[in-house]
Amino acid sequence: MATPQQLKDQASSVAGIYSDLQDEILKQIIKRLNDGGLDKIDRDNVLKWQMQKLSELDKVNEDTIKQIITATKMGNIQIEKLIDVITDAAVETADNGLEQATGLSKQPMNEVDTVMKGLTDQTMGDLNNNVNQKLISQNFKDTAQAQAYTDIVNKTTAKVVTGLKSPQQALSDTVYQWQNQGGLKSGFVDKGGHHWTLQGYANTLINTTVPRTYGAVTKQRMDDYDYHLVLYPAHPTAREACAPIQGLVVNMVPPSDPKFDPKYDTVYNHGYGTAGGALGINCSHWSFTVFVPGVSTNNLHPVSPEQAIDNAKVQGNQRRMERAIRLSKSKLQAAEELGDQDGIKHFKLQVRNQQSAIRQLVKKHDFLSREYSREKVYGSSITKPKTAKTELKPSIKDSEIINAFEKTNIKEAFGDEYYSQFKSSISNLEDEQLRKLYANYGQDIEFANVTKAANNHAFTDGNNVHLGNSSFEGNEINEPMQTVFHEIGHAIDSASMNDVYGKQLIPTGGQVKKRLAGKTYTFDEEAHHVTGDPKFDLGNTIKQDLFDYINHGEAKSPMQMGKRPRKKAEKAIWMEEDSKSWEGVEKIRDFIRDTKPTALKNLKKYSDVSDIIDGTGYDAFDCPWRVGHGSKYWNDYGNEETEFFAEYTSSRAANPASLALIKEIFPNAAKICDSLIDKMVEAKK
């Protein structure tokens, strides 16, 4: 069963299709206008250029139609799958509570199917009417992309005619102004007369699909069982409609209903069914649970309604700042496509300043946390569909994975309780690439008996996994089962050596020094994990990713500096670059220090990255955010590659918040791990 966070992540991924599409359309428009002839026009011949470019309108259709058709088809398919997965999760959660509350056996699903079909039809209809039809039309001149192209051509021409800007400056300014206005227009105009952008409308519609579907299906199951009490979730922030009922038991029927329990409030008193009310658009309280008085326990301790509302206003500022960062990053992409060097410098600086401002806001308010996924611009899932590794419906059956592990001693080592939890986690795992990996290598792992002593320590020796009870139950820094998958990642990294290379050890070409009996000896270094193969350069990629994330490519990292030249002129240049390089390292340390208060409040999200940063050696102290192996471990063993692999795969399996942060900061290292998993899977066939 998918978790609430996984459902939100899947919705964001679907919404990203339309963000990708707008960026791709703008990229094609820039390519057509920013051709070799742009620098030859002036105020005397710009009208001729305008007529020529407007006559190429049909070619713009040819440039963009493939991406548009791919995106709309992909969007339709993924929305249907998303609603299907949300429905399954809602039914499973609701039925477990409802069967306990009523004592009834599982009730028929007929009405749920009707609700699900209605939601699918409505979502697809809204998307088709207000998005797809604005992109695909028999009259191309009426499409959103044609209007954008025409608008950019005409406004660029007007700027050149005034003689105040060069053609290149005019085009760049026009593109940035178009982005400021929100980009492509949808077909939706709200009651206030506001014409929504295509990207904004699609994002709102798709991201609202999760709470709307989950809430509607859960409500239907409660009607099917004729039971109507739920525990309303509690968050540090809440809209005015939700704040008074956070953490309280409420009715899901109106006061007029015969089944209404007068001991408890009802969502119908708080705007239920309206856009701004309880469980309305963008409401975060949708993952409510069935509550049985006298049986269920309410462990929620919400802040006061007034505080929750005030907090929501502060969080609203954070959301606006996140949107501003995304816009600046989109402009940076456009500047790079335009070849606008001044724009590139400007938007890089703007992104840094905006990120600094949001860091200060998060640092000031304990209830906020940095959400990097909200600040990112999506990569192109349209032009590069093969990079998507995760599917909503896995093709590797649970039984294939379980059967592989049951060829080992796992059942005896885990015991009934923890083995049942392990099987449940496999059933909930939707990452297709990991499912293949576990199905292929489960039988190659050995497990020591789970220890239940206090402060038990999990570790892996070769392909032998040692776990404690907290590995399954979770703790302050790890989600439940995360440590289990972490150690399994280590074991597979080692066990796959024979399959990938035909031997357990391979030379790295380097040497290591060790002290034995008071003497120092030099040995040829050997890798005993696939991730340690020097040709993948994973260790250096991890360090470079962190450096580039903080410095935005404006300085060389210490690894890139090379040896100091001897010639005076070259030496002077090198010295200047070296100084910038170490300034870049100091920026990393500033980032670690500034982020620490936020990280310590959410260690489950930040602990993996804390350990990864610890392994880079950039920080002057061990355990940047209180978590890490420490410099002695890295100096003695130097296995930052296999630690990264274990942290990356375990986050994919059990901690989506940590995964998002890892991919944000270490994108290239994550891609290397993706390719290594494919290599391991392929080697086992």
XYZ file of C-alpha atoms in Angstrom:
685
model
C 0.000 0.000 0.000
C 1.337 3.446 -0.911
C 2.021 5.870 1.953
C 0.530 9.406 1.992
C 3.950 10.851 1.121
C 4.335 8.446 -1.811
C 0.913 9.453 -3.122
C 1.851 13.135 -2.973
C 5.184 12.401 -4.658
C 3.422 10.527 -7.472
C 1.010 13.428 -7.973
C 3.934 15.865 -8.136
C 5.592 13.627 -10.714
C 2.472 13.691 -12.896
C 2.163 17.471 -12.516
C 5.815 17.702 -13.530
C 4.855 16.436 -16.994
C 3.173 19.786 -17.688
C 6.011 21.793 -16.146
C 8.366 19.913 -18.451
C 6.100 20.613 -21.394
C 6.075 24.385 -20.895
C 9.870 24.463 -20.588
C 10.220 22.324 -23.721
C 7.837 24.526 -25.742
C 9.719 27.669 -24.693
C 12.999 25.973 -25.588
C 11.724 25.235 -29.113
C 10.452 28.814 -29.521
C 13.826 30.225 -28.474
C 15.646 27.908 -30.892
C 13.496 29.102 -33.783
C 13.912 32.794 -32.963
C 17.507 32.767 -31.723
C 18.970 31.622 -35.015
C 22.036 32.906 -36.787
C 20.184 35.810 -38.385
C 19.180 37.543 -35.166
C 22.391 39.559 -34.864
C 21.919 40.923 -38.405
C 18.636 42.728 -37.800
C 18.182 46.345 -36.708
C 15.341 48.866 -36.501
C 15.422 49.257 -40.299
C 14.852 45.593 -41.207
C 13.230 44.222 -38.056
C 9.728 44.348 -39.593
C 10.938 42.041 -42.359
C 12.270 39.689 -39.656
C 8.907 39.889 -37.893
C 6.982 38.912 -41.051
C 9.395 36.063 -41.758
C 9.085 34.640 -38.237
C 5.302 34.953 -38.176
C 5.187 33.084 -41.482
C 7.005 30.220 -39.728
C 4.134 29.699 -37.293
C 3.260 26.320 -38.793
C 6.857 25.198 -38.275
C 6.466 25.965 -34.570
C 3.652 23.428 -34.599
C 6.037 20.897 -36.160
C 8.675 21.754 -33.531
C 6.352 21.184 -30.577
C 3.545 18.814 -31.569
C 5.476 15.614 -30.831
C 6.266 16.713 -27.279
C 2.688 17.920 -26.752
C 1.087 14.671 -27.911
C 3.544 12.635 -25.836
C 2.873 14.766 -22.755
C -0.917 14.707 -23.039
C -1.009 10.944 -23.579
C 1.441 10.395 -20.740
C -0.571 12.702 -18.489
C -3.837 10.883 -19.184
C -2.315 7.463 -18.523
C -0.538 8.529 -15.345
C -3.621 10.270 -13.926
C -5.687 7.112 -14.369
C -2.959 5.079 -12.662
C -2.647 7.650 -9.885
C -6.361 7.564 -9.096
C -6.239 3.764 -9.123
C -3.365 3.697 -6.614
C -4.997 6.343 -4.368
C -8.219 4.340 -4.349
C -6.434 1.133 -3.364
C -4.640 2.908 -0.505
C -7.807 4.609 0.747
C -9.860 1.403 0.660
C -7.223 -0.646 2.472
C -6.777 1.952 5.229
C -10.500 2.596 5.654
C -11.593 -1.045 5.563
C -9.127 -2.079 8.252
C -10.612 0.469 10.653
C -14.222 0.015 9.579
C -14.217 -3.764 9.928
C -12.869 -3.361 13.456
C -15.386 -0.616 14.289
C -18.477 -2.413 12.975
C -17.586 -6.095 13.207
C -18.782 -6.484 9.614
C -16.982 -8.477 6.950
C -15.634 -6.693 3.871
C -18.458 -4.812 2.157
C -19.082 -4.741 -1.638
C -17.048 -2.260 -3.681
C -19.720 -1.337 -6.242
C -20.187 2.244 -5.052
C -16.441 2.818 -4.790
C -16.069 1.849 -8.438
C -18.742 4.412 -9.313
C -17.025 7.128 -7.274
C -13.659 6.266 -8.817
C -15.051 6.416 -12.368
C -16.712 9.748 -11.637
C -13.506 11.248 -10.271
C -11.490 9.944 -13.225
C -13.992 11.302 -15.748
C -14.143 14.682 -14.012
C -10.357 15.058 -13.719
C -9.740 13.946 -17.291
C -12.554 16.175 -18.543
C -11.211 19.253 -16.755
C -7.703 18.546 -17.992
C -8.869 17.987 -21.560
C -11.095 21.078 -21.680
C -8.713 23.535 -20.056
C -5.262 22.185 -20.925
C -5.137 19.680 -23.763
C -7.529 21.585 -26.044
C -5.406 24.714 -25.607
C -2.425 22.795 -26.989
C -3.972 20.645 -29.715
C -6.413 22.294 -32.114
C -7.299 22.089 -35.800
C -6.723 25.836 -35.904
C -3.122 26.025 -34.704
C -3.201 29.829 -34.469
C -5.573 29.511 -31.507
C -3.307 27.240 -29.465
C -1.453 28.430 -26.364
C 1.957 27.833 -27.908
C 1.066 29.731 -31.107
C -0.154 32.682 -29.050
C 3.056 32.585 -27.006
C 5.233 32.500 -30.137
C 3.322 35.354 -31.781
C 3.424 37.441 -28.614
C 7.187 36.983 -28.190
C 7.871 37.844 -31.861
C 5.723 41.000 -31.774
C 7.084 42.306 -28.472
C 10.677 41.604 -29.495
C 10.068 43.565 -32.695
C 8.615 46.503 -30.758
C 11.676 46.652 -28.505
C 14.059 46.664 -31.486
C 12.049 49.387 -33.249
C 12.602 51.759 -30.316
C 16.349 51.356 -30.851
C 16.984 51.073 -27.120
C 17.943 47.397 -27.148
C 19.922 45.067 -29.357
C 17.920 42.265 -31.008
C 19.465 39.723 -28.616
C 18.635 41.844 -25.574
C 15.126 42.441 -26.876
C 14.454 38.723 -27.338
C 15.904 37.850 -23.930
C 13.888 40.526 -22.117
C 10.704 39.474 -23.878
C 11.193 35.829 -22.936
C 11.798 36.715 -19.278
C 8.730 38.983 -19.231
C 6.648 36.180 -20.742
C 7.858 33.885 -17.957
C 6.953 36.535 -15.362
C 3.388 36.445 -16.672
C 3.186 32.706 -16.005
C 3.778 31.328 -19.479
C 1.221 29.383 -21.500
C -2.432 30.162 -20.811
C -5.001 27.477 -20.015
C -8.655 27.633 -20.960
C -9.747 28.228 -17.355
C -10.968 31.602 -16.103
C -12.090 31.660 -12.456
C -15.044 33.542 -10.982
C -12.832 36.534 -10.259
C -11.947 36.818 -13.946
C -8.393 35.550 -13.446
C -7.064 33.658 -16.481
C -5.073 30.720 -15.110
C -1.795 29.631 -16.635
C -1.618 26.154 -18.105
C 1.079 25.059 -15.673
C -0.685 26.516 -12.628
C -4.027 24.975 -13.553
C -2.548 21.528 -14.251
C -0.542 21.575 -11.008
C -3.569 22.533 -8.921
C -5.856 20.029 -10.620
C -3.448 17.082 -10.364
C -2.160 17.786 -6.850
C -5.753 18.164 -5.647
C -6.488 14.711 -7.076
C -4.840 13.023 -4.072
C -6.933 14.589 -1.279
C -10.098 14.660 -3.366
C -9.877 10.991 -4.374
C -8.661 9.752 -0.994
C -11.368 11.688 0.838
C -14.193 10.707 -1.520
C -13.300 7.009 -1.519
C -12.879 6.919 2.269
C -16.213 8.714 2.700
C -17.875 6.178 0.411
C -16.454 3.249 2.376
C -17.755 4.819 5.592
C -21.180 5.043 3.965
C -20.879 1.397 2.867
C -20.210 0.326 6.481
C -22.582 2.971 7.888
C -19.954 4.273 10.302
C -18.979 7.951 10.340
C -16.458 8.954 13.036
C -12.866 9.854 12.123
C -9.844 11.360 13.835
C -9.024 14.587 11.997
C -5.237 14.931 11.406
C -3.191 17.668 13.098
C -0.441 19.785 11.531
C 1.493 22.841 12.768
C -0.262 24.856 10.043
C -3.927 24.882 9.088
C -6.458 26.963 7.183
C -9.212 28.696 9.162
C -11.734 25.982 8.318
C -9.546 23.146 9.632
C -7.782 24.762 12.588
C -10.631 24.287 15.147
C -11.003 20.536 14.490
C -7.359 19.491 14.218
C -6.655 16.412 16.330
C -10.329 15.984 17.231
C -12.860 13.240 16.553
C -15.429 14.482 14.023
C -18.471 13.234 12.159
C -18.289 12.720 8.406
C -22.062 13.252 8.141
C -24.063 16.480 8.645
C -26.046 17.166 11.854
C -29.263 16.278 10.021
C -28.127 12.706 9.375
C -29.690 10.023 11.640
C -26.205 8.598 12.242
C -24.796 11.929 13.474
C -23.160 11.582 16.907
C -23.880 14.818 18.846
C -20.864 14.259 21.119
C -18.601 15.310 18.267
C -18.324 18.147 15.764
C -18.788 17.528 12.026
C -16.747 18.513 8.992
C -19.944 19.960 7.542
C -19.699 22.778 10.114
C -16.317 23.677 8.641
C -16.958 24.145 4.950
C -16.756 20.509 3.867
C -17.551 20.293 0.161
C -16.299 23.800 -0.653
C -12.957 24.749 -2.202
C -11.714 26.656 0.851
C -13.290 24.435 3.490
C -12.260 21.306 5.335
C -10.792 18.788 2.856
C -11.052 21.370 0.058
C -8.448 22.407 -2.522
C -4.874 22.153 -1.200
C -6.075 20.912 2.199
C -3.435 18.734 3.866
C -5.783 16.962 6.302
C -7.022 14.279 3.933
C -5.295 11.233 5.492
C -7.843 10.883 8.306
C -8.468 7.558 10.062
C -11.499 5.754 11.456
C -11.974 6.357 15.202
C -13.806 4.057 17.620
C -14.561 5.688 21.009
C -13.369 3.521 23.869
C -11.133 1.489 21.571
C -9.045 3.908 19.504
C -6.485 6.218 21.115
C -6.023 9.877 20.239
C -2.337 10.719 20.643
C -2.497 13.988 18.709
C -1.573 17.246 20.450
C -2.365 20.065 18.016
C -1.317 23.677 18.439
C -4.067 26.181 19.177
C -6.314 27.140 16.231
C -5.005 30.710 16.354
C -1.397 29.523 16.250
C -2.102 27.094 13.399
C -3.684 29.883 11.330
C -0.773 32.255 12.031
C 1.677 29.485 11.147
C -0.173 28.910 7.873
C 0.382 32.549 6.913
C 4.117 32.150 7.520
C 4.120 28.916 5.521
C 2.341 30.820 2.755
C 5.355 33.135 2.608
C 7.586 30.085 2.235
C 5.440 28.793 -0.635
C 5.686 32.157 -2.419
C 9.455 32.125 -1.987
C 9.610 28.571 -3.364
C 7.644 29.639 -6.444
C 10.018 32.566 -6.921
C 13.012 30.209 -6.785
C 11.423 27.906 -9.372
C 10.756 30.874 -11.644
C 14.352 32.081 -11.325
C 15.640 28.598 -12.137
C 13.371 28.458 -15.205
C 14.708 31.842 -16.302
C 18.245 30.545 -15.815
C 17.448 27.660 -18.169
C 16.036 30.122 -20.705
C 19.109 32.359 -20.371
C 21.350 29.382 -21.080
C 19.286 28.515 -24.168
C 19.443 32.159 -25.300
C 23.191 32.353 -24.691
C 22.559 35.423 -22.510
C 25.696 35.532 -20.353
C 24.519 38.543 -18.332
C 21.217 36.780 -17.716
C 22.984 33.605 -16.621
C 25.038 35.515 -14.045
C 22.002 37.505 -12.889
C 19.713 34.524 -12.362
C 22.407 32.425 -10.682
C 22.898 35.246 -8.174
C 19.145 35.688 -7.835
C 18.668 31.996 -7.037
C 21.391 32.166 -4.389
C 19.849 35.247 -2.772
C 16.386 33.690 -2.790
C 17.718 30.458 -1.290
C 19.476 32.469 1.408
C 16.219 34.268 2.219
C 14.263 31.039 2.517
C 16.987 29.554 4.722
C 16.596 32.500 7.076
C 12.813 32.106 7.143
C 13.041 28.395 7.957
C 15.700 29.064 10.587
C 13.439 31.635 12.252
C 10.366 29.369 12.529
C 10.647 25.961 14.198
C 7.557 24.533 12.488
C 8.958 25.089 8.984
C 11.325 22.775 7.170
C 13.169 23.256 3.895
C 11.344 21.387 1.124
C 13.818 21.234 -1.731
C 11.430 19.411 -4.055
C 9.228 22.529 -4.083
C 12.168 24.655 -5.234
C 13.259 22.485 -8.131
C 12.442 22.716 -11.806
C 11.718 19.355 -13.327
C 13.961 17.588 -15.810
C 12.379 16.679 -19.101
C 10.255 13.598 -18.590
C 8.829 14.220 -22.069
C 11.939 14.208 -24.219
C 13.646 11.559 -22.084
C 10.891 9.200 -20.950
C 13.259 6.265 -20.449
C 14.816 7.902 -17.387
C 11.719 7.201 -15.313
C 12.637 4.219 -13.199
C 9.560 3.974 -10.977
C 6.159 2.762 -12.155
C 2.875 2.937 -10.285
C 2.062 -0.714 -11.068
C 5.092 -2.987 -10.575
C 5.610 -5.892 -12.980
C 7.799 -7.888 -10.558
C 5.388 -9.794 -8.331
C 5.730 -9.767 -4.554
C 6.056 -13.547 -4.644
C 9.161 -13.341 -6.878
C 10.945 -11.168 -4.317
C 9.733 -13.114 -1.284
C 10.670 -16.451 -2.891
C 14.195 -15.166 -3.522
C 14.686 -14.135 0.103
C 13.099 -17.351 1.405
C 15.935 -19.311 -0.188
C 18.014 -17.896 2.676
C 17.618 -18.132 6.448
C 15.595 -14.908 6.622
C 12.472 -16.372 8.280
C 14.432 -17.918 11.122
C 16.680 -14.874 11.564
C 13.853 -12.317 11.588
C 11.212 -14.244 13.520
C 7.492 -14.172 12.721
C 6.791 -10.543 13.679
C 9.667 -8.911 11.825
C 9.419 -11.233 8.830
C 5.740 -10.307 8.465
C 6.773 -6.639 8.571
C 9.426 -7.294 5.919
C 6.894 -8.945 3.587
C 4.500 -6.045 4.083
C 7.231 -3.564 3.140
C 7.923 -5.522 -0.052
C 4.218 -5.411 -0.881
C 4.238 -1.618 -0.423
C 7.394 -1.144 -2.514
C 6.506 0.401 -5.883
C 10.020 1.137 -7.115
C 10.294 -1.200 -10.095
C 14.073 -0.994 -10.362
C 14.539 -1.953 -6.695
C 12.004 -4.761 -6.998
C 14.094 -6.264 -9.802
C 17.261 -5.847 -7.744
C 15.794 -7.578 -4.681
C 14.230 -10.363 -6.761
C 17.609 -11.065 -8.370
C 19.830 -10.900 -5.280
C 17.613 -11.791 -2.321
C 18.874 -15.372 -2.334
C 22.520 -14.243 -2.100
C 22.174 -12.607 1.324
C 22.602 -14.241 4.722
C 21.024 -12.871 7.901
C 22.186 -13.067 11.503
C 19.479 -13.434 14.139
C 17.885 -10.087 15.003
C 19.226 -8.740 18.301
C 16.833 -7.056 20.712
C 19.292 -5.548 23.164
C 19.229 -1.811 23.811
C 21.296 0.323 21.414
C 21.788 -2.622 19.066
C 23.954 -1.866 16.047
C 23.177 -2.834 12.451
C 26.015 -3.660 10.089
C 26.938 -5.843 7.121
C 29.976 -8.072 6.746
C 30.273 -9.011 3.073
C 26.826 -10.370 2.274
C 25.983 -11.214 5.903
C 23.462 -8.762 7.386
C 23.209 -8.053 11.130
C 20.107 -6.176 12.330
C 18.514 -5.063 15.589
C 14.910 -4.457 16.533
C 15.229 -0.699 15.911
C 16.145 -1.527 12.294
C 12.529 -2.598 11.839
C 10.807 -0.188 14.197
C 12.645 2.978 13.190
C 14.088 5.650 15.457
C 14.825 9.357 15.578
C 16.902 9.294 12.393
C 15.388 6.460 10.329
C 11.933 5.449 9.180
C 10.713 1.920 9.995
C 12.459 -0.660 7.753
C 14.901 1.920 6.380
C 17.904 0.388 8.142
C 16.871 -3.084 6.943
C 16.995 -1.921 3.321
C 20.198 0.037 4.029
C 22.063 -3.098 5.098
C 20.517 -5.127 2.270
C 21.918 -2.465 -0.084
C 25.399 -3.004 1.340
C 25.052 -6.778 0.990
C 23.932 -6.585 -2.648
C 26.730 -4.125 -3.446
C 29.151 -6.834 -2.292
C 27.294 -9.970 -3.445
C 26.928 -8.670 -7.013
C 30.719 -8.486 -7.520
C 30.952 -12.086 -8.737
C 28.075 -11.561 -11.165
C 29.339 -8.249 -12.549
C 33.096 -9.002 -12.608
C 33.382 -12.762 -12.095
C 35.429 -12.240 -8.936
C 34.987 -10.735 -5.479
C 37.880 -8.247 -5.598
C 39.096 -5.919 -8.365
C 42.156 -3.610 -8.333
C 41.456 0.117 -8.180
C 44.908 1.185 -9.372
C 45.545 3.006 -6.111
C 47.517 2.132 -3.020
C 46.732 2.223 0.684
C 49.028 2.433 3.689
C 48.398 0.509 6.894
C 50.296 0.211 10.134
C 50.883 -3.320 11.345
C 52.926 -4.137 14.454
C 54.277 -0.599 14.564
C 55.378 -0.540 10.917
C 53.745 1.095 7.887
C 53.093 -1.127 4.867
C 51.829 -0.206 1.399
C 49.243 -2.408 -0.312
C 47.579 -2.343 -3.716
C 44.040 -1.110 -3.151
C 41.187 -3.452 -4.106
C 37.460 -2.784 -4.340
C 35.101 -5.324 -2.817
C 31.906 -3.469 -3.784
C 30.640 -2.734 -7.300
C 30.287 0.922 -6.322
C 34.034 1.017 -5.594
C 34.992 0.410 -9.240
C 37.078 3.510 -10.105
C 35.705 3.708 -13.640
C 32.364 4.891 -12.211
C 34.117 7.577 -10.122
C 31.207 7.625 -7.673
C 33.239 8.977 -4.742
C 34.460 12.045 -6.635
C 31.026 12.580 -8.167
C 29.490 12.767 -4.685
C 31.977 15.487 -3.709
C 31.543 17.375 -6.983
C 27.739 17.281 -6.733
C 27.831 18.856 -3.278
C 30.291 21.521 -4.394
C 28.241 22.387 -7.495
C 24.965 22.407 -5.547
C 26.288 25.136 -3.262
C 28.420 27.048 -5.782
C 26.267 26.761 -8.935
C 29.282 26.088 -11.155
C 30.875 29.465 -10.382
C 34.091 27.990 -9.007
C 36.220 24.925 -9.544
C 36.236 22.362 -6.778
C 39.569 21.406 -5.129
C 39.442 18.154 -7.133
C 39.318 20.110 -10.397
C 42.248 22.410 -9.641
C 45.094 20.048 -10.491
C 48.730 20.862 -9.733
C 49.942 24.432 -9.435
C 51.714 25.540 -12.661
C 55.290 26.785 -12.606
C 54.997 29.560 -15.186
C 54.274 32.916 -13.595
C 51.257 33.916 -15.709
C 49.597 30.512 -15.451
C 50.434 30.343 -11.763
C 48.698 33.681 -11.106
C 45.514 32.465 -12.800
C 45.700 29.189 -10.901
C 46.149 30.996 -7.573
C 43.057 33.121 -8.205
C 40.990 30.063 -9.111
C 42.334 28.177 -6.097
C 41.260 31.019 -3.829
C 37.732 30.862 -5.291
C 37.784 27.103 -4.854
C 38.415 27.360 -1.126
C 35.828 30.110 -0.874
C 33.483 27.524 -2.363
C 34.415 25.070 0.382
C 33.638 27.754 2.976
C 30.214 28.212 1.356
C 29.584 24.499 1.896
C 30.449 24.929 5.561
C 28.131 27.954 5.753
C 25.364 25.841 4.234
C 25.970 23.086 6.788
C 25.866 25.587 9.649
C 22.797 27.470 8.371
C 20.835 24.291 7.693
C 21.677 22.603 10.993
C 18.716 23.980 13.038
C 16.284 22.749 10.391
C 18.052 19.404 10.033
C 18.024 18.711 13.761
C 14.253 19.182 13.796
C 13.784 16.615 11.033
C 16.608 14.092 11.257
C 14.670 11.413 9.400
C 14.852 13.636 6.331
C 18.389 14.989 6.814
C 20.355 12.157 8.479
C 21.374 10.380 5.261
C 22.650 13.597 3.697
C 24.455 14.396 6.965
C 26.370 11.121 6.672
C 27.060 11.650 2.961
C 28.462 15.136 3.637
C 30.477 13.646 6.495
C 32.112 11.299 3.982
C 33.111 14.112 1.593
C 35.471 15.620 4.156
C 34.346 19.160 3.268
C 33.210 19.906 6.817
C 35.807 20.603 9.482
C 33.876 18.593 12.073
C 32.468 15.076 12.212
C 28.735 14.408 11.887
C 27.563 17.740 10.346
C 23.939 17.383 11.456
C 24.622 15.032 14.393
C 24.731 11.969 12.124
C 27.754 10.419 10.415
C 30.360 7.680 10.566
C 33.117 10.106 11.584
C 36.519 10.898 10.085
C 38.228 7.854 11.623
C 35.856 5.516 9.775
C 36.325 7.325 6.463
C 40.116 7.438 6.884
C 40.345 3.763 7.836
C 37.874 2.341 5.328
C 37.053 5.095 2.807
C 33.832 3.444 1.661
C 31.801 6.552 0.908
C 30.641 4.963 -2.366
C 28.942 1.957 -0.781
C 27.512 4.120 2.020
C 25.972 6.430 -0.567
C 24.549 3.445 -2.455
C 23.017 2.006 0.727
C 21.564 5.367 1.758
C 20.201 6.060 -1.719
C 18.537 2.656 -2.164
C 17.122 2.529 1.374
C 15.643 6.017 0.951
C 14.027 4.879 -2.284
C 12.574 1.911 -0.419
C 11.431 3.534 2.822
C 12.066 7.290 3.136
C 10.797 9.517 0.296
C 11.675 12.751 2.136
C 15.321 11.701 2.425
C 15.315 10.512 -1.195
C 14.113 13.887 -2.483
C 16.919 15.655 -0.624
C 19.585 13.210 -1.831
C 18.494 13.610 -5.465
C 18.351 17.392 -5.061
C 21.919 17.707 -3.771
C 23.592 14.697 -5.444
C 21.840 14.295 -8.832
C 24.783 12.873 -10.774
C 25.771 10.441 -8.027
C 22.152 9.243 -7.913
C 22.214 8.668 -11.681
C 25.393 6.607 -11.344
C 23.661 4.441 -8.733
C 20.679 4.022 -11.073
C 22.999 2.768 -13.806
C 24.820 0.481 -11.354
C 21.541 -1.108 -10.273
C 20.722 -1.769 -13.931
C 24.193 -3.282 -14.344
C 23.713 -5.544 -11.315
C 20.283 -6.689 -12.493
C 21.515 -7.343 -16.029
C 24.538 -9.312 -14.773
C 22.253 -11.716 -12.912
C 20.220 -12.707 -15.959
